[in-house]
Coordinates of C-alpha atoms in Angstrom, one line a residue:
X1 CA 72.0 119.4 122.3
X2 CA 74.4 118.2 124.7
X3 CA 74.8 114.2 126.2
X4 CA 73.1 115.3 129.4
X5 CA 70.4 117.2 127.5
X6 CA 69.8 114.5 125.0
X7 CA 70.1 111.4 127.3
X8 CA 67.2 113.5 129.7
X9 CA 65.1 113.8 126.1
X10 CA 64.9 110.2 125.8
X11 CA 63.1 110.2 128.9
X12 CA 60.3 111.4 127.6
X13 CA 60.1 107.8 125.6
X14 CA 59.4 105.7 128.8
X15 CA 55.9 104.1 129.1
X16 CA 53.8 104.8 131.3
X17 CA 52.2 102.4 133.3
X18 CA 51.6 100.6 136.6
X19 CA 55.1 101.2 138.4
X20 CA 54.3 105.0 138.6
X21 CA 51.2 105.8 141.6
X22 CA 49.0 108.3 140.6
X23 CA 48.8 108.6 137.6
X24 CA 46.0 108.3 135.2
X25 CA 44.6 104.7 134.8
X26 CA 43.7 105.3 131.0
X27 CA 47.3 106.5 130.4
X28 CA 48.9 103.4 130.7
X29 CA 50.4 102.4 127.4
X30 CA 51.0 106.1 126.5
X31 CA 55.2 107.5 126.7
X32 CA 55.5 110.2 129.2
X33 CA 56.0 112.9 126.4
X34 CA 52.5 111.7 125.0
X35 CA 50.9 112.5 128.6
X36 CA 52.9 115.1 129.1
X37 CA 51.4 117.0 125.9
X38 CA 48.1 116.2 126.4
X39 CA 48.4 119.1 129.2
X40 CA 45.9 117.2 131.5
X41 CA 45.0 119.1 134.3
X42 CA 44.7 118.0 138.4
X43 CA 40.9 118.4 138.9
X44 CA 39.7 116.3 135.4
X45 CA 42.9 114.7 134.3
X46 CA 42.1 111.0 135.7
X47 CA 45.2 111.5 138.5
X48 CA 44.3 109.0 141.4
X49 CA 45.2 109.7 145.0
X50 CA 47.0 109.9 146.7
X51 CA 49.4 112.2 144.3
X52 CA 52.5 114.1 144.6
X53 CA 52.3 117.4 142.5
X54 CA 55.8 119.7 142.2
X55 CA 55.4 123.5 141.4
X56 CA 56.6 124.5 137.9
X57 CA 56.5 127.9 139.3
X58 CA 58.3 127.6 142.3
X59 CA 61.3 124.9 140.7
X60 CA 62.0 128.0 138.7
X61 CA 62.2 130.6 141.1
X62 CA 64.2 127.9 143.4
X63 CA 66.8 127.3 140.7
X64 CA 67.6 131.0 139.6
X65 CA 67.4 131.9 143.6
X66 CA 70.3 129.6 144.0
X67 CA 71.9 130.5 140.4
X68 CA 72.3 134.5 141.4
X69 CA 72.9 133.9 145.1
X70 CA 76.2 131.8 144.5
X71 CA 77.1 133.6 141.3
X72 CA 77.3 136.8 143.7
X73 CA 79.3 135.6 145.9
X74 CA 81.8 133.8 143.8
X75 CA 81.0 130.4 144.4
X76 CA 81.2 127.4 142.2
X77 CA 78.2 125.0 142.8
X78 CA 78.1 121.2 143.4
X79 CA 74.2 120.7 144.2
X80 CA 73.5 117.5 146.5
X81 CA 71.7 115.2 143.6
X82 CA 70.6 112.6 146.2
X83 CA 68.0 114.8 147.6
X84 CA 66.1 114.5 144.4
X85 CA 68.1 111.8 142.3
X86 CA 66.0 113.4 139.5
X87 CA 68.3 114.0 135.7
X88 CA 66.2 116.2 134.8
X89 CA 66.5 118.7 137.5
X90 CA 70.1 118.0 137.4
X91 CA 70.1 119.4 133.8
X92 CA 68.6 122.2 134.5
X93 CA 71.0 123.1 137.8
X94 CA 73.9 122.2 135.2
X95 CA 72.1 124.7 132.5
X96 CA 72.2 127.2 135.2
X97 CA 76.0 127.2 135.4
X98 CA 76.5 124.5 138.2
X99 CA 79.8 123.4 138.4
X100 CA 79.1 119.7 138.9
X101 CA 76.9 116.9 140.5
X102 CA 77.3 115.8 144.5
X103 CA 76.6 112.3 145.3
X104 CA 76.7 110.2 148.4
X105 CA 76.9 106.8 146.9
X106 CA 78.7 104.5 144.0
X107 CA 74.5 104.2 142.6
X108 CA 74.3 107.5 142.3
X109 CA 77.3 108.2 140.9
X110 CA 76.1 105.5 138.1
X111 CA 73.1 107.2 137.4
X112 CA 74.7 110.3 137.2
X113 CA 77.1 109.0 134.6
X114 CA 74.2 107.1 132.6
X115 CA 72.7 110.8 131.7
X116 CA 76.3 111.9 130.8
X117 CA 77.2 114.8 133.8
X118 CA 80.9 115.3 133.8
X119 CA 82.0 116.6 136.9
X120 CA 80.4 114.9 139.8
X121 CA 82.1 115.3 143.8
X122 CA 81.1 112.1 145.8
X123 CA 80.7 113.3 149.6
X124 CA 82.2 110.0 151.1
X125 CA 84.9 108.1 151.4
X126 CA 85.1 104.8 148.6
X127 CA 86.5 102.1 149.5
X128 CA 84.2 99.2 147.8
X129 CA 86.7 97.9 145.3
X130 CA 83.8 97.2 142.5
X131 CA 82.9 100.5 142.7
X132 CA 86.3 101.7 142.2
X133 CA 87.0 99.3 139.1
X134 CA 83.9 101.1 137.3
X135 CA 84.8 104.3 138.6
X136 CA 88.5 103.8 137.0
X137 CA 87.1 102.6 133.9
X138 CA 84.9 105.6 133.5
X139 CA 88.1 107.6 133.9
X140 CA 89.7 106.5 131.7
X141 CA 87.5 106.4 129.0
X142 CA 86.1 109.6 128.7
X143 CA 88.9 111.9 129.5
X144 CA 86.6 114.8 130.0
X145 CA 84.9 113.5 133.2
X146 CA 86.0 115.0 136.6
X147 CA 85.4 113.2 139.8
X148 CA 86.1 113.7 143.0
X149 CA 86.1 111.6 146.5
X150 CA 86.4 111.9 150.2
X151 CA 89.1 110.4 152.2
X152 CA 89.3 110.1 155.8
X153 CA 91.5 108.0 157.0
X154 CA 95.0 106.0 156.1
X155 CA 93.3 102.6 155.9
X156 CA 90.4 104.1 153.7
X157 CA 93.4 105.8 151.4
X158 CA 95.2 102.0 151.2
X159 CA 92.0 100.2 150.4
X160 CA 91.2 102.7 147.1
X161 CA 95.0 102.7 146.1
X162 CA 94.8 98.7 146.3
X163 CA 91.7 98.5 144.5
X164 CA 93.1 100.9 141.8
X165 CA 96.5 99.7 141.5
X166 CA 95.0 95.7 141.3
X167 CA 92.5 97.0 138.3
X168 CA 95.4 98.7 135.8
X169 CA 93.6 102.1 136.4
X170 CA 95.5 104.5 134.4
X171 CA 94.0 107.6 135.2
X172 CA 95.0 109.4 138.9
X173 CA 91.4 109.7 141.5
X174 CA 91.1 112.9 143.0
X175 CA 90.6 113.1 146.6
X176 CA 90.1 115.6 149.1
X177 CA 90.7 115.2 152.8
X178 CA 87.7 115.6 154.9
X179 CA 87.6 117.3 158.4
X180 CA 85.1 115.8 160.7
X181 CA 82.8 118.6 162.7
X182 CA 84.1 117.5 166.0
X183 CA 83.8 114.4 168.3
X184 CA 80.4 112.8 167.7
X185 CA 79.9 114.2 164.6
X186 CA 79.8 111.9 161.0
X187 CA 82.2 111.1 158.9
X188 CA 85.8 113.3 158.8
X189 CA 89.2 112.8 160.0
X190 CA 88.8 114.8 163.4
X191 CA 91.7 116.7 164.0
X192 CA 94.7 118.7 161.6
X193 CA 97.0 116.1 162.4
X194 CA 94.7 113.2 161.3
X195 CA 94.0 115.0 158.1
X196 CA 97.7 115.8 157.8
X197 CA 98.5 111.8 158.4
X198 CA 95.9 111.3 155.9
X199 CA 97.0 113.8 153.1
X200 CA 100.6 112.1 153.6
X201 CA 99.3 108.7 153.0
X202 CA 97.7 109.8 149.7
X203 CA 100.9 111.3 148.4
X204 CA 102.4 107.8 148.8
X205 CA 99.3 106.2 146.9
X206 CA 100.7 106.4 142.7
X207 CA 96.8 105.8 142.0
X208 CA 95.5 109.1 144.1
X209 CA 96.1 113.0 143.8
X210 CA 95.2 115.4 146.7
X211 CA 93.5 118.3 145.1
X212 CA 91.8 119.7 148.2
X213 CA 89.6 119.7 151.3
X214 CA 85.8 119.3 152.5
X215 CA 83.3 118.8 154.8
X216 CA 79.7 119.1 156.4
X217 CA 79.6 121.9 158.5
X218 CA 75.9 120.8 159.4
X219 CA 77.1 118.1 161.4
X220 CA 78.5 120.3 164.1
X221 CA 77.3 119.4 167.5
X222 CA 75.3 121.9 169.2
X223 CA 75.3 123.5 166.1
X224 CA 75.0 127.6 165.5
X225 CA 76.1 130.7 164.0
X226 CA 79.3 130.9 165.9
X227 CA 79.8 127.0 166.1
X228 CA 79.3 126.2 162.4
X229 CA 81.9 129.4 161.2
X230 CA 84.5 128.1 163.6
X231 CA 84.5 124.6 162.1
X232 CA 84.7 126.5 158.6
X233 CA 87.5 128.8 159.7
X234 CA 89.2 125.5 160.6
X235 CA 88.5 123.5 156.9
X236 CA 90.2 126.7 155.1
X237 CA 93.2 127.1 157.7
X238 CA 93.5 123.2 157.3
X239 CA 93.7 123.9 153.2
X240 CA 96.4 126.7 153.4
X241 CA 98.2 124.4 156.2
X242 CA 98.4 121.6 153.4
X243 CA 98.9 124.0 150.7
X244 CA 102.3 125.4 152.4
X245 CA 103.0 121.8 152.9
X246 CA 103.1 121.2 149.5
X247 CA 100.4 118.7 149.8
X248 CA 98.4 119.5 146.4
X249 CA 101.4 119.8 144.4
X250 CA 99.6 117.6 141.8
X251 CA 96.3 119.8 141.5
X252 CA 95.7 122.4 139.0
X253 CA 93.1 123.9 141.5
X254 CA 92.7 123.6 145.1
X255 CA 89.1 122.6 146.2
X256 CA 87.8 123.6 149.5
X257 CA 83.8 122.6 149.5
X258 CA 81.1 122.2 152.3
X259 CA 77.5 123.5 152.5
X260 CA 74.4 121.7 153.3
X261 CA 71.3 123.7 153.4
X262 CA 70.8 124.5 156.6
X263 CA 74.3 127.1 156.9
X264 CA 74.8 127.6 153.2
X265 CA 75.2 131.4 153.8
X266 CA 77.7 130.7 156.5
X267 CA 80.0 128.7 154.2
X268 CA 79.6 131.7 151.6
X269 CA 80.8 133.9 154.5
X270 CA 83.7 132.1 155.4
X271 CA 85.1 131.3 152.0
X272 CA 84.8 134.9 150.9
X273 CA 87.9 135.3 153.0
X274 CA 89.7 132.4 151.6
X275 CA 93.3 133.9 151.2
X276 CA 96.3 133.5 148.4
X277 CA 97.3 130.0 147.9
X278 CA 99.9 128.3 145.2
X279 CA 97.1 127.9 142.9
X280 CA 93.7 128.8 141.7
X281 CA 91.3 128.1 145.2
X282 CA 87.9 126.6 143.7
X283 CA 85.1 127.7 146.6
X284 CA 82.5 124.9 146.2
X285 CA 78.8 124.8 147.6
X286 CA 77.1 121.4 147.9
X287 CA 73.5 122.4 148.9
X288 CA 70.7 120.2 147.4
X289 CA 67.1 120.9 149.2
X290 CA 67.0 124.4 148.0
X291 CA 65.3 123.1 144.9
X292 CA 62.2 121.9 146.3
X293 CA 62.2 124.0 149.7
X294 CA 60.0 122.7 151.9
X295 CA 56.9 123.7 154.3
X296 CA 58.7 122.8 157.7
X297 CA 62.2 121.8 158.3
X298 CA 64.1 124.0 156.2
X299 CA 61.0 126.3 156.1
X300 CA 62.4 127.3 159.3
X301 CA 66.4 126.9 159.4
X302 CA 67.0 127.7 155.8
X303 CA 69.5 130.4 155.6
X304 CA 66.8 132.9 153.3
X305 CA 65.2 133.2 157.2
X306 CA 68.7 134.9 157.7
X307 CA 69.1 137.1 154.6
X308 CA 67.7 138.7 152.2
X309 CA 65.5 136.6 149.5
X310 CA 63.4 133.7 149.7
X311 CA 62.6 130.0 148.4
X312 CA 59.6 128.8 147.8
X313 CA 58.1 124.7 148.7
X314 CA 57.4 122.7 145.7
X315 CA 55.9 120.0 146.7
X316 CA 51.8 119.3 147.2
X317 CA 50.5 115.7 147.9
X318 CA 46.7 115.7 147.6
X319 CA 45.0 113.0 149.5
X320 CA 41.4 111.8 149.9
X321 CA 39.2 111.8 152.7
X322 CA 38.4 107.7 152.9
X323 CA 37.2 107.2 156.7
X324 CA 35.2 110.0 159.3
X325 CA 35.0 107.5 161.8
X326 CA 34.8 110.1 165.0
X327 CA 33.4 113.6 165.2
X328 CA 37.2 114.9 165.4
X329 CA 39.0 112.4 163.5
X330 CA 39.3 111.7 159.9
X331 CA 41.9 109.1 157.8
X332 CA 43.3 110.5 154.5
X333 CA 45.2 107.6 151.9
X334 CA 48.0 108.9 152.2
X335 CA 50.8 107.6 155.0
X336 CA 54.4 106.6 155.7
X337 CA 54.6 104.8 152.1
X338 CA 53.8 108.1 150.1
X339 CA 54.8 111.3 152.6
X340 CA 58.1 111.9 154.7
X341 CA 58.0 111.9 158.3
X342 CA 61.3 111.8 159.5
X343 CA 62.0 115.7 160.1
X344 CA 58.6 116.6 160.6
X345 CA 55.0 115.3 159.2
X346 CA 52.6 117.0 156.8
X347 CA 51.0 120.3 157.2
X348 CA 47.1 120.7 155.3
X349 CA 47.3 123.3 153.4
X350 CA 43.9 123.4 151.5
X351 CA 40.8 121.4 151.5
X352 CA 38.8 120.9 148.1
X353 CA 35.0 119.5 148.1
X354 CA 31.7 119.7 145.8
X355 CA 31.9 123.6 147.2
X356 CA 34.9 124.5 146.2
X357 CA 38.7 125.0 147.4
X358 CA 39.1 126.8 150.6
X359 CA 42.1 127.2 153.1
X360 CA 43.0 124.6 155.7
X361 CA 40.7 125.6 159.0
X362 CA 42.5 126.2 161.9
X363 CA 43.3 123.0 164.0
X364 CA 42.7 120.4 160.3
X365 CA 46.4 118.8 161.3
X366 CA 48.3 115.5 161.0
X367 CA 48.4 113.9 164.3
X368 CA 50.3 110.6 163.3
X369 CA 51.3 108.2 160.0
X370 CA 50.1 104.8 159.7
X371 CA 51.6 103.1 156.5
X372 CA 48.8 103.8 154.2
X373 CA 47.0 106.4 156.2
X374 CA 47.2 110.1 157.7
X375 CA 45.8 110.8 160.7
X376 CA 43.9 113.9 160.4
X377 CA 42.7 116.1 163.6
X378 CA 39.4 117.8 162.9
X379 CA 37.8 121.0 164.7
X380 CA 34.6 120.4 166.1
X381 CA 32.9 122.7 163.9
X382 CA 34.6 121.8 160.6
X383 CA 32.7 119.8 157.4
X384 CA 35.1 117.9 156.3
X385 CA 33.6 114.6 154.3
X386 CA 34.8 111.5 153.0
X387 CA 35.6 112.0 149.7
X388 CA 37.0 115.6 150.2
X389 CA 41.0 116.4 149.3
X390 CA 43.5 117.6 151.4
X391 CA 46.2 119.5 149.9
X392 CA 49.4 118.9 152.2
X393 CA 53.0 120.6 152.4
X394 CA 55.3 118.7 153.3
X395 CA 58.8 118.0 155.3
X396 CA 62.1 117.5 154.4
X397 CA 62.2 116.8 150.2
X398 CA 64.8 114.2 150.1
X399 CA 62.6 111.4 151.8
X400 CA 59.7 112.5 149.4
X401 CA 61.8 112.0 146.3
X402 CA 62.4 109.1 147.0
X403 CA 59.2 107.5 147.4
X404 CA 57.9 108.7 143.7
X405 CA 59.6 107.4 141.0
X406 CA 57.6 109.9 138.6
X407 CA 55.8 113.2 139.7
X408 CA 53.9 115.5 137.9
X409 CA 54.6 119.0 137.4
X410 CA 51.8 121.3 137.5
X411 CA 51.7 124.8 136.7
X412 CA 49.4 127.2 139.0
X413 CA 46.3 127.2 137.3
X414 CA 46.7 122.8 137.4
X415 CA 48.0 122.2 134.7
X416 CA 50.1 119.3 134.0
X417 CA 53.2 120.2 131.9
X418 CA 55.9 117.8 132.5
X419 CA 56.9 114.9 135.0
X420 CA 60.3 114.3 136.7
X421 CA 61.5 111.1 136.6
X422 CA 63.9 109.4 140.2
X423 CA 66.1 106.9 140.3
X424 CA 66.6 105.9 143.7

């Protein structure tokens, strides 16, 4: 077993108990493998709502969707681990031949190094000096770990070769230079000769090495099809720029990585017509929400709506009918606390009461979140009771990570298999 694999194990050891909503009452005291194997199911298991449910079904088809898809096109594969901040799926996208680990933060990149992954890309720019003390300390002892940083700007460049030099850091941090998406974008050095002023600077820093390029081509304003491939036609015409330069003289491999979710198959396009450098060009993809879909926002920009294949939402909350206060109104306990709402609020998908489990009516929809409650519109006709569940998709999975430190994963027929530990 490797470190990642057995340092995911041991989560199976952690006790359940009252930091973890929704689960069973008369589990607590139990480890999480204990629950786990009693195989528990949704309807009977003691699960209190409200309760986030993942798809064991649809995390598998998600993973090999995104395994074959860049494997066909060549890419190497960096999925975004702060949508889910979850090892154990991280495990299983390293199992699947992923190249590495993207981060956002210096947390992240501390959880990702507590569960052993060794190659993780950071997507920003570091320049908090404790964070680069650990960082070079975790260099250089374990020669086998990889990581890679942003860098936008000279100032940025002096701050990390400060901070490096001051804390004997032995070990070279790679860097690559990111390209903004254009004035009023993010993050990004935003033009060739800013990223040209930047790569010089990091030449002249003993404690960096240049080893490539990046960016988030979702941040294009106005973006679109045409839009979005221009700014990528720009990143790899930037690379081959440095690259004649000499700027990556150091580098055994030139990156050149962007990809969010939303233009994934755009960046595959693009970098399929990378060209000959001085060295080995690694292509790298960086999208995240692919693993858990979802039933709105990338529902509908997702680049599957543009080519062939599909992924499928993971993610079910159930709530509970608790107020029925109006003819057309009803309040489930479930609100801003438990369910995203930032790119779109929850969808019912299915109602279950003493008859049965039937399909959301037409018109059953979430009007508005209060902190602890759902607003739910009711048709005039519909039957609806307190006490009924309402099964909801929902919107956007990094905000519902987040919010549920430990989620069940249920299998079709509701049964309870595993559960996928955050760490946000």
């Amino acid at each position: 077993m490797d470190v990642v694999a057995e340092r995911v194990a041991a989560l199976r050891g952690e006790r359940v108990d009252h930091r973890f909503k929704g689960l069973p009452p008369d589990a607590a005291g139990l480890t999480v493998g204990e629950l786990a194997a009693q195989r528990r199911t949704l309807t009977d298991g003691g699960f209190t709502t409200p309760l986030l449910v993942l798809s064991a079904e649809a995390l598998d088809h998600n993973l090999g969707v995104l395994e074959h898809w860049t494997a066909q096109r060549g890419l190497a594969f960096a999925p975004h681990g702060k949508t889910s901040m979850a090892p154990q799926l991280f495990a299983r996208q390293l199992e699947r031949g992923a190249w590495g680990i993207t981060v956002a933060v210096p947390h992240q990149v501390r959880v990702c190094r507590a569960f052993g992954v060794p190659r993780i890309f950071l997507a920003n720019e570091l320049v908090d000096a404790a964070a680069l003390r650990w960082i070079g300390a975790e260099l250089d002892a374990d020669p086998g770990f990889e990581f890679v940083a942003y860098v936008d700007s000279v100032r940025g460049v002096q701050l990390m070769q400060d901070a490096l030099a001051a804390a004997g850091v032995r070990r070279q941090v790679d860097v690559v230079v990111e390209l903004g998406a254009g004035d009023g974008a993010r993050t990004g050095a935003r033009t060739e000769a800013d990223c040209a002023a930047v790569a010089a600077a990091v030449a002249a820093a003993g404690q960096l090495r240049l080893v490539g390029v990046a960016g988030y081509e979702a941040e294009v304003p106005d973006a679109g099809p045409e839009q979005v491939r221009a700014w990528l036609r720009r990143l790899v015409a930037l690379a081959a720029e440095l690259d004649r330069g000499g700027a990556f003289g150091g580098a055994e491999q030139i990156v050149v990585s962007a990809g969010g979710s939303a233009w994934f198959d755009a960046v595959a396009d693009v970098f399929a017509g990378i060209g000959g450098m001085s060295r080995p060009v690694l292509p790298l993809l960086r999208s995240g929400a692919y693993v858990t879909h979802d039933d709105a926002h990338y529902a509908r920009v997702t680049p599957f709506t543009r080519v062939p294949g599909h992924l499928e939402p993971a993610f079910r909350l159930w709530a509970q009918v608790v107020s029925r206060p109006e003819p057309g109104q009803a309040f489930l306990n479930a609100g801003k606390r438990d369910v995203p709402y930032d790119l779109g609020l929850p969808t019912p998908v299915a109602v279950r009461s003493a008859a049965g489990l039937r399909p959301a009516p037409a018109g059953l929809g979430v009007s508005r979140l209060s902190d602890q409650h759902a607003w739910l519109s009711v048709p005039p006709d519909d039957g609806i009771e307190v006490g009924d569940l309402v099964c909801l998709g929902l919107s956007h999975p990094c905000t519902t990570f987040e919010k549920w430190p430990l989620i069940p994963v249920a299998t079709a027929d509701g049964t309870i298999t595993d559960y996928v530990r955050t760490f946000f």
